[in-house]
GROMACS .gro file of C-alpha atoms in nm:
model
  404
    1MET     CA    1  14.277   8.261   7.998
    2ALA     CA    2  14.404   7.910   8.059
    3LEU     CA    3  14.197   7.691   8.289
    4THR     CA    4  14.312   7.603   8.640
    5ASP     CA    5  14.249   7.293   8.852
    6VAL     CA    6  14.046   7.501   9.095
    7GLY     CA    7  13.837   7.654   8.819
    8VAL     CA    8  13.763   7.315   8.668
    9ARG     CA    9  13.675   7.165   9.004
   10ASN     CA   10  13.443   7.453   9.095
   11ALA     CA   11  13.255   7.462   8.764
   12LYS     CA   12  12.889   7.416   8.862
   13PRO     CA   13  12.584   7.317   8.654
   14THR     CA   14  12.365   7.606   8.542
   15GLY     CA   15  12.075   7.413   8.396
   16LYS     CA   16  12.213   7.432   8.046
   17LEU     CA   17  12.532   7.323   7.866
   18TYR     CA   18  12.825   7.568   7.866
   19ARG     CA   19  13.199   7.563   7.786
   20LEU     CA   20  13.514   7.676   7.963
   21PHE     CA   21  13.797   7.729   7.717
   22ASP     CA   22  14.162   7.644   7.773
   23GLU     CA   23  14.442   7.691   7.521
   24ARG     CA   24  14.511   7.556   7.169
   25GLY     CA   25  14.158   7.438   7.097
   26MET     CA   26  14.088   7.254   7.423
   27TYR     CA   27  13.785   7.329   7.636
   28LEU     CA   28  13.578   7.180   7.919
   29GLU     CA   29  13.214   7.109   7.838
   30VAL     CA   30  12.983   7.121   8.140
   31SER     CA   31  12.640   6.960   8.094
   32ALA     CA   32  12.315   7.089   8.235
   33THR     CA   33  12.335   6.831   8.513
   34GLY     CA   34  12.703   6.888   8.596
   35GLY     CA   35  12.886   6.626   8.390
   36LYS     CA   36  13.223   6.746   8.260
   37TRP     CA   37  13.390   6.641   7.933
   38TRP     CA   38  13.721   6.749   7.785
   39ARG     CA   39  13.701   6.838   7.415
   40PHE     CA   40  13.953   6.938   7.149
   41LYS     CA   41  13.834   7.148   6.854
   42TYR     CA   42  14.042   7.134   6.537
   43ARG     CA   43  14.018   7.166   6.160
   44PHE     CA   44  14.115   6.897   5.913
   45GLY     CA   45  14.056   6.892   5.539
   46GLY     CA   46  13.877   7.224   5.566
   47LYS     CA   47  13.623   7.090   5.817
   48GLU     CA   48  13.582   7.172   6.183
   49LYS     CA   49  13.594   6.861   6.403
   50ARG     CA   50  13.591   6.772   6.772
   51LEU     CA   51  13.774   6.502   6.964
   52SER     CA   52  13.685   6.376   7.311
   53LEU     CA   53  13.977   6.384   7.553
   54GLY     CA   54  13.804   6.211   7.844
   55VAL     CA   55  13.575   6.277   8.138
   56TYR     CA   56  13.663   6.486   8.441
   57PRO     CA   57  13.766   6.398   8.714
   58ASP     CA   58  13.886   6.063   8.570
   59VAL     CA   59  14.104   6.268   8.337
   60GLY     CA   60  14.252   6.573   8.509
   61LEU     CA   61  14.356   6.903   8.351
   62LYS     CA   62  14.719   6.799   8.307
   63ASP     CA   63  14.632   6.469   8.139
   64ALA     CA   64  14.374   6.634   7.915
   65ARG     CA   65  14.637   6.881   7.793
   66ALA     CA   66  14.878   6.593   7.725
   67ARG     CA   67  14.613   6.424   7.511
   68ARG     CA   68  14.546   6.749   7.327
   69ASP     CA   69  14.919   6.787   7.255
   70GLU     CA   70  14.934   6.432   7.117
   71ALA     CA   71  14.644   6.517   6.885
   72ARG     CA   72  14.819   6.834   6.769
   73LYS     CA   73  15.133   6.634   6.688
   74LEU     CA   74  14.924   6.411   6.462
   75LEU     CA   75  14.776   6.715   6.292
   76ALA     CA   76  15.128   6.845   6.229
   77LYS     CA   77  15.192   6.518   6.040
   78ASN     CA   78  14.871   6.567   5.841
   79ILE     CA   79  14.696   6.286   6.032
   80ASP     CA   80  14.338   6.329   6.148
   81PRO     CA   81  14.346   6.243   6.522
   82GLY     CA   82  13.980   6.136   6.513
   83ILE     CA   83  14.043   5.886   6.232
   84GLU     CA   84  14.364   5.769   6.401
   85ARG     CA   85  14.169   5.696   6.720
   86LYS     CA   86  13.919   5.482   6.527
   87VAL     CA   87  14.203   5.295   6.357
   88GLN     CA   88  14.372   5.227   6.693
   89LYS     CA   89  14.044   5.116   6.849
   90ALA     CA   90  13.981   4.876   6.561
   91ALA     CA   91  14.335   4.742   6.595
   92THR     CA   92  14.281   4.687   6.967
   93VAL     CA   93  13.959   4.500   6.900
   94GLU     CA   94  14.132   4.290   6.635
   95ARG     CA   95  14.422   4.214   6.867
   96ALA     CA   96  14.179   4.108   7.139
   97ALA     CA   97  14.000   3.878   6.893
   98ASN     CA   98  14.334   3.734   6.783
   99SER     CA   99  14.488   3.704   7.128
  100PHE     CA  100  14.616   3.365   7.238
  101GLU     CA  101  14.331   3.331   7.487
  102ALA     CA  102  14.061   3.422   7.234
  103VAL     CA  103  14.198   3.176   6.978
  104ALA     CA  104  14.244   2.906   7.243
  105ARG     CA  105  13.887   2.941   7.369
  106GLU     CA  106  13.754   2.931   7.013
  107TRP     CA  107  13.957   2.615   6.943
  108PHE     CA  108  13.837   2.463   7.270
  109ALA     CA  109  13.472   2.542   7.195
  110ARG     CA  110  13.499   2.357   6.865
  111GLN     CA  111  13.680   2.053   7.007
  112ALA     CA  112  13.524   2.006   7.352
  113PRO     CA  113  13.188   1.859   7.234
  114GLY     CA  114  13.378   1.552   7.118
  115TRP     CA  115  13.568   1.504   7.446
  116ALA     CA  116  13.477   1.353   7.779
  117THR     CA  117  13.394   1.624   8.031
  118SER     CA  118  13.686   1.529   8.254
  119HIS     CA  119  13.929   1.552   7.962
  120ALA     CA  120  13.792   1.891   7.856
  121ASP     CA  121  13.814   2.023   8.212
  122LYS     CA  122  14.180   1.921   8.238
  123ILE     CA  123  14.273   2.095   7.914
  124MET     CA  124  14.098   2.421   8.003
  125GLY     CA  125  14.240   2.403   8.354
  126ARG     CA  126  14.594   2.382   8.216
  127LEU     CA  127  14.533   2.674   7.981
  128GLU     CA  128  14.372   2.894   8.246
  129ASN     CA  129  14.626   2.817   8.518
  130ASP     CA  130  14.951   2.781   8.327
  131VAL     CA  131  14.921   2.972   7.997
  132PHE     CA  132  14.661   3.251   7.993
  133PRO     CA  133  14.814   3.453   8.282
  134TRP     CA  134  15.131   3.500   8.076
  135LEU     CA  135  15.033   3.464   7.709
  136GLY     CA  136  14.655   3.506   7.708
  137GLY     CA  137  14.649   3.874   7.617
  138ARG     CA  138  14.925   3.860   7.356
  139ALA     CA  139  14.840   3.860   6.985
  140ILE     CA  140  14.899   3.498   6.890
  141ALA     CA  141  15.090   3.589   6.574
  142GLU     CA  142  15.342   3.790   6.779
  143ILE     CA  143  15.427   3.523   7.038
  144LYS     CA  144  15.778   3.382   7.008
  145ALA     CA  145  15.905   3.035   7.099
  146PRO     CA  146  16.109   3.158   7.403
  147GLU     CA  147  15.790   3.302   7.555
  148VAL     CA  148  15.619   2.963   7.531
  149LEU     CA  149  15.930   2.795   7.672
  150ALA     CA  150  15.918   3.030   7.973
  151VAL     CA  151  15.561   2.913   8.037
  152LEU     CA  152  15.668   2.548   8.017
  153ARG     CA  153  15.966   2.610   8.247
  154ARG     CA  154  15.736   2.753   8.515
  155VAL     CA  155  15.531   2.432   8.511
  156GLU     CA  156  15.843   2.215   8.509
  157ALA     CA  157  15.990   2.411   8.801
  158ARG     CA  158  15.706   2.308   9.031
  159GLY     CA  159  15.782   1.942   8.961
  160ALA     CA  160  15.497   1.884   8.713
  161LEU     CA  161  15.701   1.766   8.414
  162ASP     CA  162  15.422   1.556   8.266
  163THR     CA  163  15.188   1.856   8.289
  164ALA     CA  164  15.452   2.072   8.118
  165HIS     CA  165  15.455   1.829   7.825
  166ARG     CA  166  15.076   1.840   7.808
  167VAL     CA  167  15.078   2.220   7.817
  168HIS     CA  168  15.326   2.212   7.528
  169GLN     CA  169  15.092   1.981   7.337
  170ASN     CA  170  14.787   2.201   7.402
  171CYS     CA  171  14.974   2.515   7.296
  172GLY     CA  172  15.070   2.344   6.973
  173GLN     CA  173  14.707   2.257   6.907
  174VAL     CA  174  14.606   2.620   6.960
  175PHE     CA  175  14.883   2.752   6.734
  176ARG     CA  176  14.794   2.508   6.458
  177TYR     CA  177  14.431   2.618   6.482
  178ALA     CA  178  14.549   2.979   6.455
  179VAL     CA  179  14.743   2.889   6.139
  180ALA     CA  180  14.440   2.713   5.992
  181THR     CA  181  14.216   3.015   6.060
  182GLY     CA  182  14.465   3.269   5.921
  183ARG     CA  183  14.572   3.428   6.250
  184ALA     CA  184  14.927   3.297   6.271
  185GLU     CA  185  15.193   3.207   6.017
  186ARG     CA  186  15.322   2.891   6.182
  187ASP     CA  187  15.316   2.675   6.493
  188ILE     CA  188  15.613   2.816   6.684
  189SER     CA  189  15.570   2.555   6.961
  190SER     CA  190  15.721   2.299   6.723
  191ASP     CA  191  16.057   2.476   6.772
  192LEU     CA  192  16.052   2.355   7.135
  193ARG     CA  193  16.072   1.983   7.064
  194GLY     CA  194  16.335   1.840   7.296
  195ALA     CA  195  16.345   2.151   7.514
  196LEU     CA  196  16.187   1.964   7.806
  197PRO     CA  197  16.331   1.648   7.964
  198PRO     CA  198  16.133   1.334   7.871
  199ALA     CA  199  15.842   1.268   8.103
  200ARG     CA  200  15.846   0.944   8.298
  201HIS     CA  201  15.502   0.799   8.246
  202THR     CA  202  15.357   0.607   8.535
  203HIS     CA  203  15.074   0.360   8.501
  204PHE     CA  204  14.775   0.326   8.726
  205ALA     CA  205  14.856   0.111   9.026
  206SER     CA  206  14.736  -0.243   8.969
  207VAL     CA  207  14.759  -0.601   9.092
  208THR     CA  208  14.853  -0.858   8.828
  209GLU     CA  209  14.987  -1.158   9.025
  210PRO     CA  210  14.713  -1.422   9.070
  211ALA     CA  211  14.787  -1.475   9.439
  212GLU     CA  212  14.761  -1.103   9.508
  213VAL     CA  213  14.445  -1.081   9.297
  214ALA     CA  214  14.291  -1.355   9.515
  215SER     CA  215  14.361  -1.153   9.830
  216LEU     CA  216  14.220  -0.840   9.669
  217LEU     CA  217  13.897  -1.015   9.567
  218ARG     CA  218  13.844  -1.154   9.915
  219ALA     CA  219  13.898  -0.805  10.057
  220LEU     CA  220  13.642  -0.660   9.816
  221ASP     CA  221  13.387  -0.918   9.928
  222GLY     CA  222  13.447  -0.817  10.288
  223PHE     CA  223  13.389  -0.445  10.235
  224GLN     CA  224  13.155  -0.307  10.502
  225GLY     CA  225  13.035   0.008  10.327
  226THR     CA  226  12.705   0.080  10.155
  227PHE     CA  227  12.545  -0.185   9.937
  228VAL     CA  228  12.578   0.038   9.629
  229VAL     CA  229  12.955   0.069   9.675
  230GLN     CA  230  12.979  -0.303   9.761
  231CYS     CA  231  12.822  -0.387   9.425
  232ALA     CA  232  13.045  -0.141   9.240
  233LEU     CA  233  13.351  -0.308   9.396
  234ARG     CA  234  13.226  -0.654   9.298
  235LEU     CA  235  13.156  -0.546   8.940
  236ALA     CA  236  13.473  -0.340   8.883
  237PRO     CA  237  13.703  -0.642   8.829
  238LEU     CA  238  13.435  -0.837   8.640
  239LEU     CA  239  13.366  -0.563   8.385
  240PHE     CA  240  13.700  -0.375   8.389
  241VAL     CA  241  13.555  -0.065   8.223
  242ARG     CA  242  13.682   0.284   8.298
  243PRO     CA  243  13.581   0.394   8.649
  244GLY     CA  244  13.385   0.692   8.519
  245GLU     CA  245  13.185   0.466   8.288
  246LEU     CA  246  13.102   0.227   8.569
  247ARG     CA  247  12.988   0.489   8.819
  248THR     CA  248  12.772   0.674   8.561
  249ALA     CA  249  12.611   0.357   8.422
  250GLU     CA  250  12.234   0.392   8.369
  251TRP     CA  251  11.979   0.114   8.396
  252THR     CA  252  11.843   0.189   8.048
  253GLN     CA  253  12.176   0.075   7.904
  254PHE     CA  254  12.140  -0.279   8.042
  255ASP     CA  255  11.956  -0.580   7.908
  256LEU     CA  256  12.000  -0.834   8.185
  257ASP     CA  257  11.802  -1.101   7.998
  258LYS     CA  258  12.046  -1.079   7.707
  259ALA     CA  259  12.338  -1.024   7.950
  260GLN     CA  260  12.452  -0.708   7.772
  261TRP     CA  261  12.552  -0.355   7.863
  262ARG     CA  262  12.564  -0.099   7.582
  263TYR     CA  263  12.698   0.251   7.638
  264THR     CA  264  12.903   0.527   7.475
  265VAL     CA  265  13.272   0.521   7.563
  266SER     CA  266  13.359   0.847   7.737
  267LYS     CA  267  13.707   0.874   7.588
  268THR     CA  268  13.636   0.794   7.223
  269LYS     CA  269  13.261   0.868   7.193
  270THR     CA  270  13.210   0.527   7.031
  271GLU     CA  271  12.936   0.275   7.107
  272HIS     CA  272  13.057  -0.017   7.319
  273LEU     CA  273  12.914  -0.355   7.415
  274VAL     CA  274  13.005  -0.537   7.736
  275PRO     CA  275  12.894  -0.903   7.754
  276LEU     CA  276  12.787  -0.975   8.111
  277SER     CA  277  12.893  -1.293   8.288
  278THR     CA  278  12.638  -1.480   8.497
  279GLN     CA  279  12.814  -1.344   8.807
  280ALA     CA  280  12.780  -0.985   8.685
  281VAL     CA  281  12.413  -1.034   8.600
  282ALA     CA  282  12.347  -1.180   8.946
  283THR     CA  283  12.505  -0.878   9.117
  284LEU     CA  284  12.315  -0.636   8.894
  285ARG     CA  285  11.984  -0.810   8.968
  286GLU     CA  286  12.053  -0.776   9.340
  287LEU     CA  287  12.128  -0.409   9.298
  288HIS     CA  288  11.825  -0.354   9.073
  289ALA     CA  289  11.600  -0.426   9.367
  290LEU     CA  290  11.748  -0.122   9.541
  291THR     CA  291  11.825   0.127   9.262
  292GLY     CA  292  11.632  -0.009   8.962
  293GLN     CA  293  11.379   0.274   8.979
  294ARG     CA  294  11.654   0.532   8.959
  295GLN     CA  295  11.839   0.663   8.654
  296TYR     CA  296  12.181   0.555   8.773
  297VAL     CA  297  12.285   0.203   8.864
  298PHE     CA  298  12.513   0.349   9.134
  299PRO     CA  299  12.341   0.663   9.265
  300GLY     CA  300  12.522   0.894   9.502
  301ARG     CA  301  12.396   1.061   9.818
  302ASP     CA  302  12.187   1.275   9.588
  303VAL     CA  303  12.002   0.992   9.412
  304LYS     CA  304  11.957   1.210   9.104
  305LYS     CA  305  12.333   1.206   9.053
  306PRO     CA  306  12.578   0.916   9.007
  307MET     CA  307  12.814   0.793   9.273
  308SER     CA  308  13.115   1.016   9.342
  309GLY     CA  309  13.420   0.971   9.124
  310ALA     CA  310  13.626   0.923   9.440
  311ALA     CA  311  13.405   0.652   9.591
  312ILE     CA  312  13.588   0.344   9.457
  313ASN     CA  313  13.935   0.465   9.550
  314ALA     CA  314  13.808   0.584   9.888
  315ALA     CA  315  13.666   0.236   9.953
  316LEU     CA  316  13.995   0.074   9.853
  317ARG     CA  317  14.181   0.299  10.096
  318ARG     CA  318  13.936   0.211  10.373
  319MET     CA  319  14.028  -0.154  10.315
  320GLY     CA  320  14.395  -0.067  10.357
  321PHE     CA  321  14.509  -0.052   9.995
  322ASP     CA  322  14.748   0.219   9.878
  323THR     CA  323  14.583   0.365   9.568
  324LYS     CA  324  14.915   0.511   9.454
  325THR     CA  325  15.120   0.191   9.465
  326GLU     CA  326  14.882  -0.106   9.488
  327ILE     CA  327  14.543  -0.074   9.318
  328THR     CA  328  14.306   0.195   9.188
  329GLY     CA  329  13.966   0.179   9.028
  330HIS     CA  330  14.137   0.213   8.691
  331GLY     CA  331  14.386  -0.059   8.783
  332PHE     CA  332  14.128  -0.334   8.729
  333ARG     CA  333  14.171  -0.274   8.356
  334ALA     CA  334  14.544  -0.345   8.369
  335MET     CA  335  14.478  -0.645   8.591
  336ALA     CA  336  14.234  -0.793   8.338
  337ARG     CA  337  14.450  -0.711   8.036
  338THR     CA  338  14.757  -0.879   8.187
  339ILE     CA  339  14.595  -1.193   8.326
  340LEU     CA  340  14.360  -1.252   8.032
  341HIS     CA  341  14.659  -1.259   7.801
  342GLU     CA  342  14.929  -1.418   8.017
  343GLN     CA  343  14.722  -1.667   8.217
  344LEU     CA  344  14.408  -1.732   8.012
  345ARG     CA  345  14.585  -1.692   7.678
  346PHE     CA  346  14.321  -1.478   7.507
  347PRO     CA  347  14.446  -1.293   7.195
  348SER     CA  348  14.545  -0.931   7.246
  349GLU     CA  349  14.305  -0.801   6.983
  350VAL     CA  350  14.008  -0.961   7.162
  351ILE     CA  351  14.115  -0.809   7.494
  352GLU     CA  352  14.181  -0.466   7.342
  353HIS     CA  353  13.839  -0.459   7.180
  354GLN     CA  354  13.678  -0.545   7.512
  355LEU     CA  355  13.877  -0.261   7.669
  356ALA     CA  356  13.730  -0.032   7.399
  357HIS     CA  357  14.075   0.065   7.277
  358ARG     CA  358  14.130   0.187   6.923
  359VAL     CA  359  14.339  -0.083   6.755
  360ALA     CA  360  14.354  -0.064   6.377
  361ASP     CA  361  14.331  -0.392   6.191
  362ALA     CA  362  14.456  -0.483   5.843
  363LEU     CA  363  14.148  -0.320   5.690
  364GLY     CA  364  14.200   0.000   5.886
  365THR     CA  365  13.905  -0.053   6.119
  366ALA     CA  366  13.987   0.127   6.441
  367TYR     CA  367  13.708  -0.014   6.655
  368ASN     CA  368  13.384  -0.204   6.610
  369ARG     CA  369  13.165  -0.271   6.910
  370THR     CA  370  13.059  -0.616   6.783
  371ARG     CA  371  13.399  -0.732   6.656
  372PHE     CA  372  13.507  -1.061   6.818
  373ILE     CA  373  13.180  -1.054   7.008
  374ASP     CA  374  13.148  -1.434   7.032
  375ASP     CA  375  13.503  -1.460   7.163
  376ARG     CA  376  13.439  -1.173   7.403
  377VAL     CA  377  13.127  -1.340   7.544
  378VAL     CA  378  13.333  -1.652   7.613
  379MET     CA  379  13.619  -1.445   7.753
  380MET     CA  380  13.406  -1.249   7.997
  381GLN     CA  381  13.248  -1.564   8.140
  382ARG     CA  382  13.579  -1.745   8.171
  383TRP     CA  383  13.728  -1.437   8.334
  384ALA     CA  384  13.450  -1.429   8.595
  385ASP     CA  385  13.487  -1.803   8.659
  386TYR     CA  386  13.863  -1.764   8.691
  387LEU     CA  387  13.821  -1.487   8.949
  388ASP     CA  388  13.578  -1.701   9.146
  389ARG     CA  389  13.826  -1.986   9.160
  390LEU     CA  390  14.106  -1.750   9.261
  391LYS     CA  391  13.891  -1.606   9.539
  392ALA     CA  392  13.805  -1.955   9.662
  393GLY     CA  393  14.174  -2.030   9.698
  394ALA     CA  394  14.216  -2.267   9.405
  395GLU     CA  395  14.554  -2.285   9.233
  396VAL     CA  396  14.451  -2.177   8.888
  397ILE     CA  397  14.675  -2.244   8.588
  398GLU     CA  398  14.499  -2.194   8.256
  399MET     CA  399  14.682  -2.256   7.933
  400ASN     CA  400  14.393  -2.288   7.686
  401SER     CA  401  14.331  -2.033   7.414
  402ALA     CA  402  14.006  -1.841   7.377
  403THR     CA  403  13.869  -2.104   7.140
  404GLY     CA  404  14.029  -2.409   7.299
   0.00000   0.00000   0.00000
């Protein structure tokens, strides 16, 4: 007789395995402890075989019969349902391994060691927030350009056009990696060039007029916060390194007797040398008395960690500056680049090397930490002297070249 829901539900353990048979080869197997499994017995190629149809009560009687019927349909086509299940399972595993998310995370794992942590976090954040929820589970080879465009449109619709362009770029990198590793035929994101409106790039807020720089410097000197942040504010315009490199500076990187700071550039992972002006050395010696026994030049509240990434901008806001329109910690770089070239007449290549930018020369050298070092030593001292004169209220007009 065919099984019933009540009969299945009331099947009790007897201390040994037994079976309750349904129709067309299906039966319920009840273990000695009461576990219940649906089975389907069939013959294929002259051999008797069994196929699991699921566990009761997760799979009810009706669903178990539906699974049995699907298996019988395969048998009618001369397909072994047990082999077919293994094939489908392998395909599912392969699809999961070749999904957009799996490929993207593999690409990221290979690339991230060469990136700054902040840069890596931004890329993974974009993928996790804006791409994976919609494309992550799809086999990367099956994704079409309109699907990627839909992802980009969602980002654009919330007013983040620049982010949409960056998402497009990251998707392209993932697709090209998939092509290189044999999991996609082509980078379909390339079909979307021009699909988004051009992004309007904005630069970090900065002050580049000498009179305004003078007011800024006097305000920095008057900051009433902690001595550590005071020193960071005094050094930021003198050194004009990236804010993250300043706040994570370690005492072991400095040779104050030689007036040098050597560190690895966070963005390019290249070694960099910053010549220190006498003013910078004086500030660092003052600070060394307080933090010199610590790892970080600018320790945070937890002295085992560096100062917060928001500390400089927070201090600027406390002094009344708008960090969106007037000045940011990163804006000191633009300030130095502009005035060093336009007012102090230093050559662009000398300035760019001091900024640790990759600027290829005629020989193809992208960056060398000691290139133009003599000129850079002169430049950094003249820059510090120039700022001192500005702060003192002098009308400074410099027309000499770096070597004049």
